[in-house]
PDB file of C-alpha atoms and ligand atoms in Angstrom:
ATOM      1  CA  MET A   1      13.408  -1.109  -9.967  1.00 72.00           C
ATOM      2  CA  MET A   2      14.665  -3.366  -6.916  1.00 90.00           C
ATOM      3  CA  ALA A   3      13.409  -1.525  -3.488  1.00 96.00           C
ATOM      4  CA  ARG A   4      16.074  -1.182  -1.505  1.00 97.00           C
ATOM      5  CA  THR A   5      14.736  -2.423   2.356  1.00 98.00           C
ATOM      6  CA  ILE A   6      16.276  -0.104   4.790  1.00 98.00           C
ATOM      7  CA  VAL A   7      14.897  -0.123   8.843  1.00 98.00           C
ATOM      8  CA  PHE A   8      15.638   2.248  11.483  1.00 98.00           C
ATOM      9  CA  ALA A   9      16.297   0.374  14.504  1.00 98.00           C
ATOM     10  CA  ASN A  10      17.228   0.815  18.031  1.00 96.00           C
ATOM     11  CA  ARG A  11      16.625  -1.122  20.999  1.00 92.00           C
ATOM     12  CA  LYS A  12      16.340   1.388  22.976  1.00 92.00           C
ATOM     13  CA  GLY A  13      13.618   3.438  23.346  1.00 93.00           C
ATOM     14  CA  GLY A  14      13.030   7.675  21.958  1.00 95.00           C
ATOM     15  CA  SER A  15      16.149   7.084  20.560  1.00 96.00           C
ATOM     16  CA  GLY A  16      14.706   9.162  17.174  1.00 97.00           C
ATOM     17  CA  LYS A  17      13.926   6.241  14.886  1.00 98.00           C
ATOM     18  CA  THR A  18       9.850   7.643  13.460  1.00 98.00           C
ATOM     19  CA  THR A  19      11.444  10.960  13.710  1.00 98.00           C
ATOM     20  CA  THR A  20      14.178   9.998  10.991  1.00 98.00           C
ATOM     21  CA  ALA A  21      11.882   7.177   9.280  1.00 98.00           C
ATOM     22  CA  ILE A  22       9.366   9.656   8.225  1.00 98.00           C
ATOM     23  CA  ASN A  23      11.367  12.805   6.779  1.00 98.00           C
ATOM     24  CA  CYS A  24      13.932   9.867   5.345  1.00 98.00           C
ATOM     25  CA  ALA A  25      10.881   8.701   4.048  1.00 98.00           C
ATOM     26  CA  HIS A  26       9.839  12.300   2.698  1.00 98.00           C
ATOM     27  CA  GLY A  27      13.193  13.279   1.585  1.00 98.00           C
ATOM     28  CA  LEU A  28      14.263   9.974  -0.441  1.00 98.00           C
ATOM     29  CA  SER A  29      10.381  10.332  -1.817  1.00 98.00           C
ATOM     30  CA  LYS A  30      11.459  13.288  -4.107  1.00 96.00           C
ATOM     31  CA  ASN A  31      13.667  10.887  -5.958  1.00 92.00           C
ATOM     32  CA  GLY A  32      12.063   7.545  -5.566  1.00 96.00           C
ATOM     33  CA  LYS A  33       9.030   5.307  -4.759  1.00 97.00           C
ATOM     34  CA  VAL A  34       8.578   4.994  -1.132  1.00 98.00           C
ATOM     35  CA  LEU A  35       6.948   2.114   0.948  1.00 98.00           C
ATOM     36  CA  PHE A  36       6.604   3.038   4.421  1.00 98.00           C
ATOM     37  CA  ILE A  37       5.756   0.181   6.875  1.00 98.00           C
ATOM     38  CA  ASP A  38       4.840   1.086  10.024  1.00 97.00           C
ATOM     39  CA  MET A  39       4.853  -1.831  12.693  1.00 96.00           C
ATOM     40  CA  ASP A  40       4.356   0.150  15.734  1.00 95.00           C
ATOM     41  CA  ALA A  41       1.362   0.155  17.856  1.00 91.00           C
ATOM     42  CA  GLN A  42       1.961   3.940  19.571  1.00 91.00           C
ATOM     43  CA  ALA A  43       1.168   4.581  15.407  1.00 91.00           C
ATOM     44  CA  HIS A  44       3.370   7.608  15.227  1.00 93.00           C
ATOM     45  CA  ALA A  45       4.688   7.699  11.650  1.00 95.00           C
ATOM     46  CA  SER A  46       0.746   6.285  10.698  1.00 93.00           C
ATOM     47  CA  SER A  47      -0.726   9.854  12.109  1.00 91.00           C
ATOM     48  CA  ILE A  48       1.827  11.969   9.882  1.00 93.00           C
ATOM     49  CA  LEU A  49       1.567   9.860   6.965  1.00 93.00           C
ATOM     50  CA  ALA A  50      -1.742   8.086   6.971  1.00 85.00           C
ATOM     51  CA  PRO A  51      -4.562   9.499   4.049  1.00 74.00           C
ATOM     52  CA  ALA A  52      -6.421  12.518   4.728  1.00 62.00           C
ATOM     53  CA  SER A  53      -9.414  11.679   3.894  1.00 55.00           C
ATOM     54  CA  ALA A  54     -10.253   7.579   3.612  1.00 54.00           C
ATOM     55  CA  LYS A  55     -10.415   6.017   6.691  1.00 68.00           C
ATOM     56  CA  THR A  56      -7.784   2.866   6.208  1.00 68.00           C
ATOM     57  CA  HIS A  57      -9.347  -0.449   7.203  1.00 83.00           C
ATOM     58  CA  ARG A  58      -6.406  -2.440   6.850  1.00 91.00           C
ATOM     59  CA  SER A  59      -3.201  -2.487   8.783  1.00 93.00           C
ATOM     60  CA  ILE A  60      -0.036  -4.104   8.501  1.00 95.00           C
ATOM     61  CA  SER A  61      -1.805  -6.221  11.304  1.00 93.00           C
ATOM     62  CA  ASP A  62      -3.578  -8.141   8.940  1.00 93.00           C
ATOM     63  CA  VAL A  63      -0.730  -8.793   6.595  1.00 95.00           C
ATOM     64  CA  LEU A  64       1.317 -10.374   9.716  1.00 93.00           C
ATOM     65  CA  GLY A  65      -1.472 -12.617  10.394  1.00 90.00           C
ATOM     66  CA  GLN A  66      -1.597 -13.433   6.785  1.00 91.00           C
ATOM     67  CA  ASN A  67      -5.465 -12.508   6.665  1.00 90.00           C
ATOM     68  CA  VAL A  68      -5.281 -10.448   3.389  1.00 93.00           C
ATOM     69  CA  PRO A  69      -2.798  -9.898   0.080  1.00 95.00           C
ATOM     70  CA  ILE A  70      -0.140  -7.214   1.178  1.00 96.00           C
ATOM     71  CA  ASP A  71      -1.588  -5.066  -2.463  1.00 95.00           C
ATOM     72  CA  GLN A  72      -4.651  -4.505  -0.466  1.00 94.00           C
ATOM     73  CA  ALA A  73      -3.093  -3.303   3.204  1.00 94.00           C
ATOM     74  CA  ILE A  74      -1.105  -0.677   0.789  1.00 95.00           C
ATOM     75  CA  TYR A  75      -2.349   3.136   0.959  1.00 94.00           C
ATOM     76  CA  THR A  76      -1.495   6.569  -0.459  1.00 94.00           C
ATOM     77  CA  SER A  77      -0.268   8.454   1.920  1.00 94.00           C
ATOM     78  CA  ARG A  78      -0.884  11.997   2.468  1.00 92.00           C
ATOM     79  CA  LEU A  79       2.895  12.803   0.402  1.00 95.00           C
ATOM     80  CA  PRO A  80       3.143  12.280  -2.936  1.00 96.00           C
ATOM     81  CA  ASN A  81       5.471   9.502  -3.903  1.00 97.00           C
ATOM     82  CA  ILE A  82       4.736   8.064  -0.823  1.00 97.00           C
ATOM     83  CA  SER A  83       2.468   4.800  -0.074  1.00 97.00           C
ATOM     84  CA  ILE A  84       2.138   3.322   3.472  1.00 96.00           C
ATOM     85  CA  ILE A  85       0.767   0.380   5.276  1.00 96.00           C
ATOM     86  CA  PRO A  86      -0.774   2.014   8.623  1.00 95.00           C
ATOM     87  CA  SER A  87       0.492  -0.084  12.201  1.00 93.00           C
ATOM     88  CA  SER A  88      -2.737  -0.938  14.027  1.00 88.00           C
ATOM     89  CA  ARG A  89      -3.521  -0.644  17.581  1.00 83.00           C
ATOM     90  CA  GLU A  90      -3.996  -4.920  17.014  1.00 85.00           C
ATOM     91  CA  LEU A  91       0.183  -5.002  16.301  1.00 89.00           C
ATOM     92  CA  GLY A  92       0.292  -5.414  20.045  1.00 83.00           C
ATOM     93  CA  SER A  93      -1.528  -8.416  20.291  1.00 83.00           C
ATOM     94  CA  TYR A  94       0.685  -9.899  17.452  1.00 82.00           C
ATOM     95  CA  GLU A  95       3.945  -8.948  19.436  1.00 81.00           C
ATOM     96  CA  LEU A  96       2.340 -11.370  22.759  1.00 79.00           C
ATOM     97  CA  ALA A  97       0.944 -14.304  20.614  1.00 77.00           C
ATOM     98  CA  ALA A  98       3.220 -14.731  18.126  1.00 71.00           C
ATOM     99  CA  GLY A  99       6.936 -15.083  19.859  1.00 68.00           C
ATOM    100  CA  VAL A 100       9.790 -14.703  18.578  1.00 67.00           C
ATOM    101  CA  ASP A 101      10.084 -17.126  16.273  1.00 71.00           C
ATOM    102  CA  THR A 102      11.822 -17.107  12.444  1.00 71.00           C
ATOM    103  CA  GLU A 103       8.914 -18.473  11.289  1.00 75.00           C
ATOM    104  CA  SER A 104       6.477 -15.873  11.928  1.00 80.00           C
ATOM    105  CA  ALA A 105       9.153 -13.815  11.316  1.00 88.00           C
ATOM    106  CA  VAL A 106       9.194 -14.568   7.387  1.00 92.00           C
ATOM    107  CA  ILE A 107       5.864 -13.372   6.823  1.00 93.00           C
ATOM    108  CA  LEU A 108       6.293  -9.972   6.262  1.00 95.00           C
ATOM    109  CA  ALA A 109       9.796 -10.310   4.316  1.00 95.00           C
ATOM    110  CA  ASP A 110       8.086 -12.560   2.366  1.00 95.00           C
ATOM    111  CA  ALA A 111       4.855 -10.715   1.383  1.00 95.00           C
ATOM    112  CA  LEU A 112       7.216  -7.684   0.176  1.00 96.00           C
ATOM    113  CA  SER A 113       9.653 -10.006  -2.027  1.00 93.00           C
ATOM    114  CA  ALA A 114       6.186  -9.610  -4.531  1.00 92.00           C
ATOM    115  CA  GLN A 115       6.505  -5.459  -4.307  1.00 94.00           C
ATOM    116  CA  PHE A 116      10.586  -5.540  -5.065  1.00 94.00           C
ATOM    117  CA  ASN A 117       9.799  -3.683  -8.684  1.00 94.00           C
ATOM    118  CA  GLU A 118       7.184  -1.192  -7.756  1.00 96.00           C
ATOM    119  CA  TYR A 119       9.104   0.537  -5.106  1.00 97.00           C
ATOM    120  CA  ASP A 120      13.201   1.656  -5.164  1.00 97.00           C
ATOM    121  CA  TYR A 121      12.855   2.618  -1.541  1.00 98.00           C
ATOM    122  CA  ILE A 122      10.747   0.163   1.461  1.00 98.00           C
ATOM    123  CA  ILE A 123      11.384   1.341   5.019  1.00 98.00           C
ATOM    124  CA  ILE A 124      10.475   0.200   8.285  1.00 98.00           C
ATOM    125  CA  ASP A 125       9.684   1.789  11.530  1.00 98.00           C
ATOM    126  CA  PRO A 126       9.830  -0.730  14.409  1.00 97.00           C
ATOM    127  CA  PRO A 127       9.200  -0.219  17.899  1.00 95.00           C
ATOM    128  CA  PRO A 128      12.328   0.197  20.661  1.00 93.00           C
ATOM    129  CA  THR A 129      11.149  -3.748  22.120  1.00 90.00           C
ATOM    130  CA  LEU A 130      13.303  -6.438  20.607  1.00 88.00           C
ATOM    131  CA  GLY A 131      10.104  -9.259  20.177  1.00 90.00           C
ATOM    132  CA  VAL A 132       8.973 -10.421  17.304  1.00 92.00           C
ATOM    133  CA  LEU A 133       8.078  -7.273  15.318  1.00 94.00           C
ATOM    134  CA  MET A 134      11.538  -5.859  15.354  1.00 95.00           C
ATOM    135  CA  VAL A 135      12.995  -9.471  14.358  1.00 95.00           C
ATOM    136  CA  THR A 136      10.431  -9.391  11.631  1.00 95.00           C
ATOM    137  CA  SER A 137      11.351  -6.347  10.954  1.00 97.00           C
ATOM    138  CA  LEU A 138      15.037  -6.949  10.819  1.00 97.00           C
ATOM    139  CA  VAL A 139      14.240  -9.759   8.810  1.00 96.00           C
ATOM    140  CA  ALA A 140      12.595  -8.265   6.298  1.00 97.00           C
ATOM    141  CA  ALA A 141      15.506  -5.218   5.505  1.00 98.00           C
ATOM    142  CA  LYS A 142      18.900  -5.748   4.365  1.00 97.00           C
ATOM    143  CA  GLU A 143      20.104  -2.110   5.859  1.00 97.00           C
ATOM    144  CA  VAL A 144      19.868  -1.736   9.216  1.00 98.00           C
ATOM    145  CA  TYR A 145      20.486   2.216  10.378  1.00 98.00           C
ATOM    146  CA  ILE A 146      20.671   2.755  13.827  1.00 97.00           C
ATOM    147  CA  PRO A 147      19.794   6.174  15.478  1.00 97.00           C
ATOM    148  CA  MET A 148      21.368   6.980  18.668  1.00 96.00           C
ATOM    149  CA  PRO A 149      21.563   9.268  21.002  1.00 95.00           C
ATOM    150  CA  LEU A 150      26.049   9.598  21.819  1.00 94.00           C
ATOM    151  CA  HIS A 151      25.317   9.318  25.418  1.00 88.00           C
ATOM    152  CA  PHE A 152      27.275   6.691  27.658  1.00 81.00           C
ATOM    153  CA  LEU A 153      24.951   4.211  27.677  1.00 83.00           C
ATOM    154  CA  ALA A 154      23.408   4.326  24.353  1.00 84.00           C
ATOM    155  CA  MET A 155      26.714   1.721  23.452  1.00 87.00           C
ATOM    156  CA  GLU A 156      25.200  -1.047  25.291  1.00 88.00           C
ATOM    157  CA  GLY A 157      21.987  -0.301  23.266  1.00 89.00           C
ATOM    158  CA  LEU A 158      24.463  -0.517  20.471  1.00 93.00           C
ATOM    159  CA  ALA A 159      26.035  -3.717  21.227  1.00 92.00           C
ATOM    160  CA  GLU A 160      22.755  -5.201  21.818  1.00 93.00           C
ATOM    161  CA  MET A 161      21.729  -4.860  18.303  1.00 95.00           C
ATOM    162  CA  MET A 162      24.913  -5.762  16.868  1.00 95.00           C
ATOM    163  CA  ARG A 163      24.140  -9.170  18.313  1.00 95.00           C
ATOM    164  CA  VAL A 164      21.128  -9.459  16.766  1.00 95.00           C
ATOM    165  CA  ILE A 165      21.812  -8.763  12.965  1.00 96.00           C
ATOM    166  CA  TYR A 166      25.068 -11.522  13.669  1.00 96.00           C
ATOM    167  CA  ARG A 167      22.346 -13.706  14.879  1.00 95.00           C
ATOM    168  CA  LEU A 168      20.499 -13.189  12.009  1.00 95.00           C
ATOM    169  CA  ASN A 169      23.245 -13.232   9.511  1.00 95.00           C
ATOM    170  CA  ALA A 170      23.223 -17.122  10.540  1.00 94.00           C
ATOM    171  CA  GLU A 171      19.594 -17.779  11.237  1.00 90.00           C
ATOM    172  CA  ALA A 172      17.441 -15.644   8.402  1.00 91.00           C
ATOM    173  CA  ASN A 173      18.918 -13.368   6.530  1.00 95.00           C
ATOM    174  CA  PRO A 174      22.634 -13.357   5.855  1.00 96.00           C
ATOM    175  CA  ASP A 175      21.774  -9.842   3.612  1.00 96.00           C
ATOM    176  CA  LEU A 176      21.396  -8.128   6.672  1.00 97.00           C
ATOM    177  CA  ARG A 177      24.280  -5.598   7.194  1.00 96.00           C
ATOM    178  CA  LEU A 178      24.381  -2.347   9.770  1.00 96.00           C
ATOM    179  CA  ALA A 179      24.580   0.472   6.655  1.00 96.00           C
ATOM    180  CA  GLY A 180      25.490   3.044   9.246  1.00 96.00           C
ATOM    181  CA  ILE A 181      25.270   4.493  13.009  1.00 96.00           C
ATOM    182  CA  ILE A 182      22.730   8.279  12.899  1.00 97.00           C
ATOM    183  CA  PRO A 183      23.985  10.488  16.296  1.00 96.00           C
ATOM    184  CA  THR A 184      20.552  11.939  16.904  1.00 97.00           C
ATOM    185  CA  PHE A 185      19.903  14.562  19.230  1.00 97.00           C
ATOM    186  CA  TYR A 186      23.268  15.551  18.475  1.00 96.00           C
ATOM    187  CA  ASN A 187      25.337  18.284  20.787  1.00 93.00           C
ATOM    188  CA  LYS A 188      28.989  19.194  19.872  1.00 88.00           C
ATOM    189  CA  ARG A 189      29.450  21.020  23.081  1.00 89.00           C
ATOM    190  CA  VAL A 190      28.757  17.798  24.823  1.00 90.00           C
ATOM    191  CA  LYS A 191      31.991  16.198  25.630  1.00 88.00           C
ATOM    192  CA  THR A 192      30.859  12.079  25.684  1.00 90.00           C
ATOM    193  CA  SER A 193      29.346  13.475  22.448  1.00 91.00           C
ATOM    194  CA  LYS A 194      33.254  13.075  20.765  1.00 89.00           C
ATOM    195  CA  LYS A 195      34.410  10.266  23.254  1.00 90.00           C
ATOM    196  CA  ILE A 196      31.706   7.961  21.918  1.00 92.00           C
ATOM    197  CA  ARG A 197      32.190   8.616  18.668  1.00 90.00           C
ATOM    198  CA  GLN A 198      35.796   8.062  18.813  1.00 90.00           C
ATOM    199  CA  GLU A 199      34.773   4.430  20.153  1.00 90.00           C
ATOM    200  CA  ILE A 200      32.298   3.904  17.341  1.00 92.00           C
ATOM    201  CA  GLU A 201      34.986   4.709  15.308  1.00 89.00           C
ATOM    202  CA  MET A 202      37.759   2.374  16.521  1.00 89.00           C
ATOM    203  CA  ASN A 203      35.303  -0.414  16.526  1.00 88.00           C
ATOM    204  CA  PHE A 204      33.863  -0.496  14.008  1.00 86.00           C
ATOM    205  CA  GLY A 205      36.827   0.579  12.015  1.00 73.00           C
ATOM    206  CA  THR A 206      35.007   2.423   8.968  1.00 71.00           C
ATOM    207  CA  PRO A 207      33.026   5.315   8.329  1.00 83.00           C
ATOM    208  CA  ILE A 208      30.241   3.847   9.594  1.00 92.00           C
ATOM    209  CA  LEU A 209      29.371   7.004  11.188  1.00 93.00           C
ATOM    210  CA  LEU A 210      26.598   9.368   9.196  1.00 94.00           C
ATOM    211  CA  PRO A 211      25.876  13.488   9.521  1.00 94.00           C
ATOM    212  CA  PRO A 212      24.163  13.910  12.719  1.00 96.00           C
ATOM    213  CA  ILE A 213      20.793  15.018  13.755  1.00 98.00           C
ATOM    214  CA  ARG A 214      21.213  17.890  16.326  1.00 97.00           C
ATOM    215  CA  ASN A 215      18.894  18.710  18.647  1.00 97.00           C
ATOM    216  CA  ASN A 216      16.070  20.864  17.544  1.00 98.00           C
ATOM    217  CA  ILE A 217      13.293  22.303  18.910  1.00 98.00           C
ATOM    218  CA  LYS A 218      10.945  21.712  15.380  1.00 98.00           C
ATOM    219  CA  LEU A 219      11.948  18.579  15.139  1.00 98.00           C
ATOM    220  CA  ALA A 220      10.197  17.835  18.580  1.00 98.00           C
ATOM    221  CA  GLU A 221       7.067  19.838  17.671  1.00 98.00           C
ATOM    222  CA  SER A 222       6.089  18.876  14.366  1.00 97.00           C
ATOM    223  CA  PRO A 223       5.072  15.567  15.158  1.00 94.00           C
ATOM    224  CA  ALA A 224       2.053  17.340  16.968  1.00 94.00           C
ATOM    225  CA  TYR A 225       0.948  19.469  14.102  1.00 94.00           C
ATOM    226  CA  GLY A 226       1.164  15.492  11.888  1.00 93.00           C
ATOM    227  CA  GLN A 227       3.611  17.062   8.984  1.00 96.00           C
ATOM    228  CA  THR A 228       7.154  15.795   8.567  1.00 97.00           C
ATOM    229  CA  ILE A 229      10.150  18.824   9.021  1.00 98.00           C
ATOM    230  CA  PHE A 230      10.334  19.339   5.101  1.00 98.00           C
ATOM    231  CA  VAL A 231       7.032  20.839   5.449  1.00 97.00           C
ATOM    232  CA  PHE A 232       6.753  22.094   8.971  1.00 98.00           C
ATOM    233  CA  ALA A 233       9.556  23.915   8.791  1.00 98.00           C
ATOM    234  CA  ALA A 234      11.613  23.639   5.857  1.00 98.00           C
ATOM    235  CA  LYS A 235      14.193  26.197   6.813  1.00 98.00           C
ATOM    236  CA  SER A 236      14.875  25.370  10.390  1.00 98.00           C
ATOM    237  CA  ILE A 237      17.899  23.089  11.297  1.00 98.00           C
ATOM    238  CA  GLY A 238      16.212  19.933  11.788  1.00 98.00           C
ATOM    239  CA  ALA A 239      15.488  20.113   8.274  1.00 98.00           C
ATOM    240  CA  ALA A 240      18.848  21.134   6.811  1.00 98.00           C
ATOM    241  CA  ASP A 241      20.060  17.889   9.117  1.00 98.00           C
ATOM    242  CA  TYR A 242      17.609  15.588   7.232  1.00 98.00           C
ATOM    243  CA  ARG A 243      18.369  17.026   3.862  1.00 98.00           C
ATOM    244  CA  GLU A 244      21.963  16.067   4.521  1.00 97.00           C
ATOM    245  CA  LEU A 245      21.696  12.967   6.033  1.00 97.00           C
ATOM    246  CA  VAL A 246      19.015  11.350   2.838  1.00 97.00           C
ATOM    247  CA  LYS A 247      22.056  12.775   0.691  1.00 96.00           C
ATOM    248  CA  HIS A 248      24.329   9.955   2.342  1.00 95.00           C
ATOM    249  CA  ILE A 249      21.742   7.686   2.391  1.00 97.00           C
ATOM    250  CA  ALA A 250      20.320   7.790  -1.068  1.00 96.00           C
ATOM    251  CA  ASP A 251      24.449   7.494  -2.206  1.00 90.00           C
ATOM    252  CA  PRO A 252      25.384   5.501   0.398  1.00 82.00           C
ATOM    253  CA  GLY A 253      29.425   5.176  -1.758  1.00 73.00           C
ATOM    254  CA  GLN A 254      29.760   8.765   0.090  1.00 68.00           C
ATOM    255  CA  VAL A 255      32.793   8.912   2.941  1.00 63.00           C
ATOM    256  CA  PHE A 256      31.373  11.234   5.972  1.00 64.00           C
ATOM    257  CA  SER A 257      33.497  12.434   8.794  1.00 61.00           C
ATOM    258  CA  LEU A 258      31.923  14.310  12.110  1.00 57.00           C
TER     259      LEU A 258
HETATM  260  N1  LIG B   1      16.731  15.743  17.184  1.00 56.32           N
HETATM  261  C1  LIG B   1      15.703  15.964  17.815  1.00 56.32           C
HETATM  262  N2  LIG B   1      15.975  17.464  18.891  1.00 56.32           N
HETATM  263  C2  LIG B   1      14.351  17.636  18.852  1.00 56.32           C
HETATM  264  N3  LIG B   1      13.138  16.565  19.680  1.00 56.32           N
HETATM  265  C3  LIG B   1      13.886  15.216  18.368  1.00 56.32           C
HETATM  266  C4  LIG B   1      14.725  14.529  17.570  1.00 56.32           C
HETATM  267  N4  LIG B   1      14.773  13.743  17.713  1.00 56.32           N
HETATM  268  C5  LIG B   1      12.996  13.177  17.637  1.00 56.32           C
HETATM  269  N5  LIG B   1      12.805  14.434  18.885  1.00 56.32           N
HETATM  270  C6  LIG B   1      11.244  14.345  19.689  1.00 56.32           C
HETATM  271  O1  LIG B   1      12.227  13.420  20.492  1.00 56.32           O
HETATM  272  C7  LIG B   1      10.879  12.027  20.551  1.00 56.32           C
HETATM  273  C8  LIG B   1      11.170  10.707  20.218  1.00 56.32           C
HETATM  274  O2  LIG B   1      11.664  10.852  18.857  1.00 56.32           O
HETATM  275  P1  LIG B   1      11.275   9.252  18.131  1.00 56.32           P
HETATM  276  O3  LIG B   1       9.576   9.515  18.070  1.00 56.32           O
HETATM  277  O4  LIG B   1      11.321   9.839  16.513  1.00 56.32           O
HETATM  278  O5  LIG B   1      11.950   8.073  18.910  1.00 56.32           O
HETATM  279  P2  LIG B   1      11.590   6.676  18.970  1.00 56.32           P
HETATM  280  O6  LIG B   1      12.863   6.245  18.935  1.00 56.32           O
HETATM  281  O7  LIG B   1      10.967   6.491  17.433  1.00 56.32           O
HETATM  282  O8  LIG B   1      10.881   6.315  19.968  1.00 56.32           O
HETATM  283  P3  LIG B   1       9.875   5.033  20.722  1.00 56.32           P
HETATM  284  O9  LIG B   1      11.288   3.892  21.080  1.00 56.32           O
HETATM  285  O10 LIG B   1       8.951   5.488  21.283  1.00 56.32           O
HETATM  286  O11 LIG B   1       9.804   4.435  19.022  1.00 56.32           O
HETATM  287  C9  LIG B   1       9.660  12.418  19.371  1.00 56.32           C
HETATM  288  O12 LIG B   1       8.627  12.938  20.720  1.00 56.32           O
HETATM  289  C10 LIG B   1      10.288  13.674  18.547  1.00 56.32           C
HETATM  290  O13 LIG B   1       9.391  14.559  18.247  1.00 56.32           O
HETATM  291 MG1  LIG B   2       9.280   4.940  17.270  1.00 56.32          MG
END
């Protein structure tokens, strides 16, 4: 086994990163072992995946602070085949204290390398702030997927993410690459969506767009029940869209056209 390390990142808040990370983790876990890393102090992903019974004592902060070996911060999640390193409130102070330097950014990458043989997928959910936690996530990963609503302003966020990827390619992580753009909150009747799609296709010249995730009320409701879309509403449009996306992530060779 050689884990694929995947991060769902976007500089823009509320773009569907966590929803996509959790549901893709669940989808991919049907065919492989997943390690989920919650890098966001808001701990939304932890609240859905965290173990139901035993309270977790260790968190990603302990790994970043090098307080414990990484395997002591890995817990069995509520879902079969998924393990999790939970987030904690202290992450916020780590972000402030560490500053953005590559020295602290490689800690997670180093720690994870010992886990590559244990998992098929390592999935990282970073916060939207372009600080040390996002950079650490990008240094630890090889594949970046960018979930983004196809709104007019979203292009700026995409350009900024591309600059960060190129910078990290030169400085700390030559293997990092944009693996795909995932249209989220998608509504094909919104005319700007089509223009932005065309703009993205022109800029990248390759089939970089993945199957879209439509706006779906069940996706908005599921977190309140602490469930992934496949548990909460397996027959919903949201579940169908994530099922399709997971197929493409599991087999990146496939070409997709909107
Ligand atoms: N396709 C969708 N349709 C409807 N609601 C959605 C969809 N995707 C996500 N949501 C809801 O939108 C909100 C923001 O989504 P999410 O938390 O995944 O974004 P995020 O990018 O992780 O946010 P943050 O930047 O705060 O980490 C959540 O309440 C989520 O339930
Ligand atoms: Mg999030």
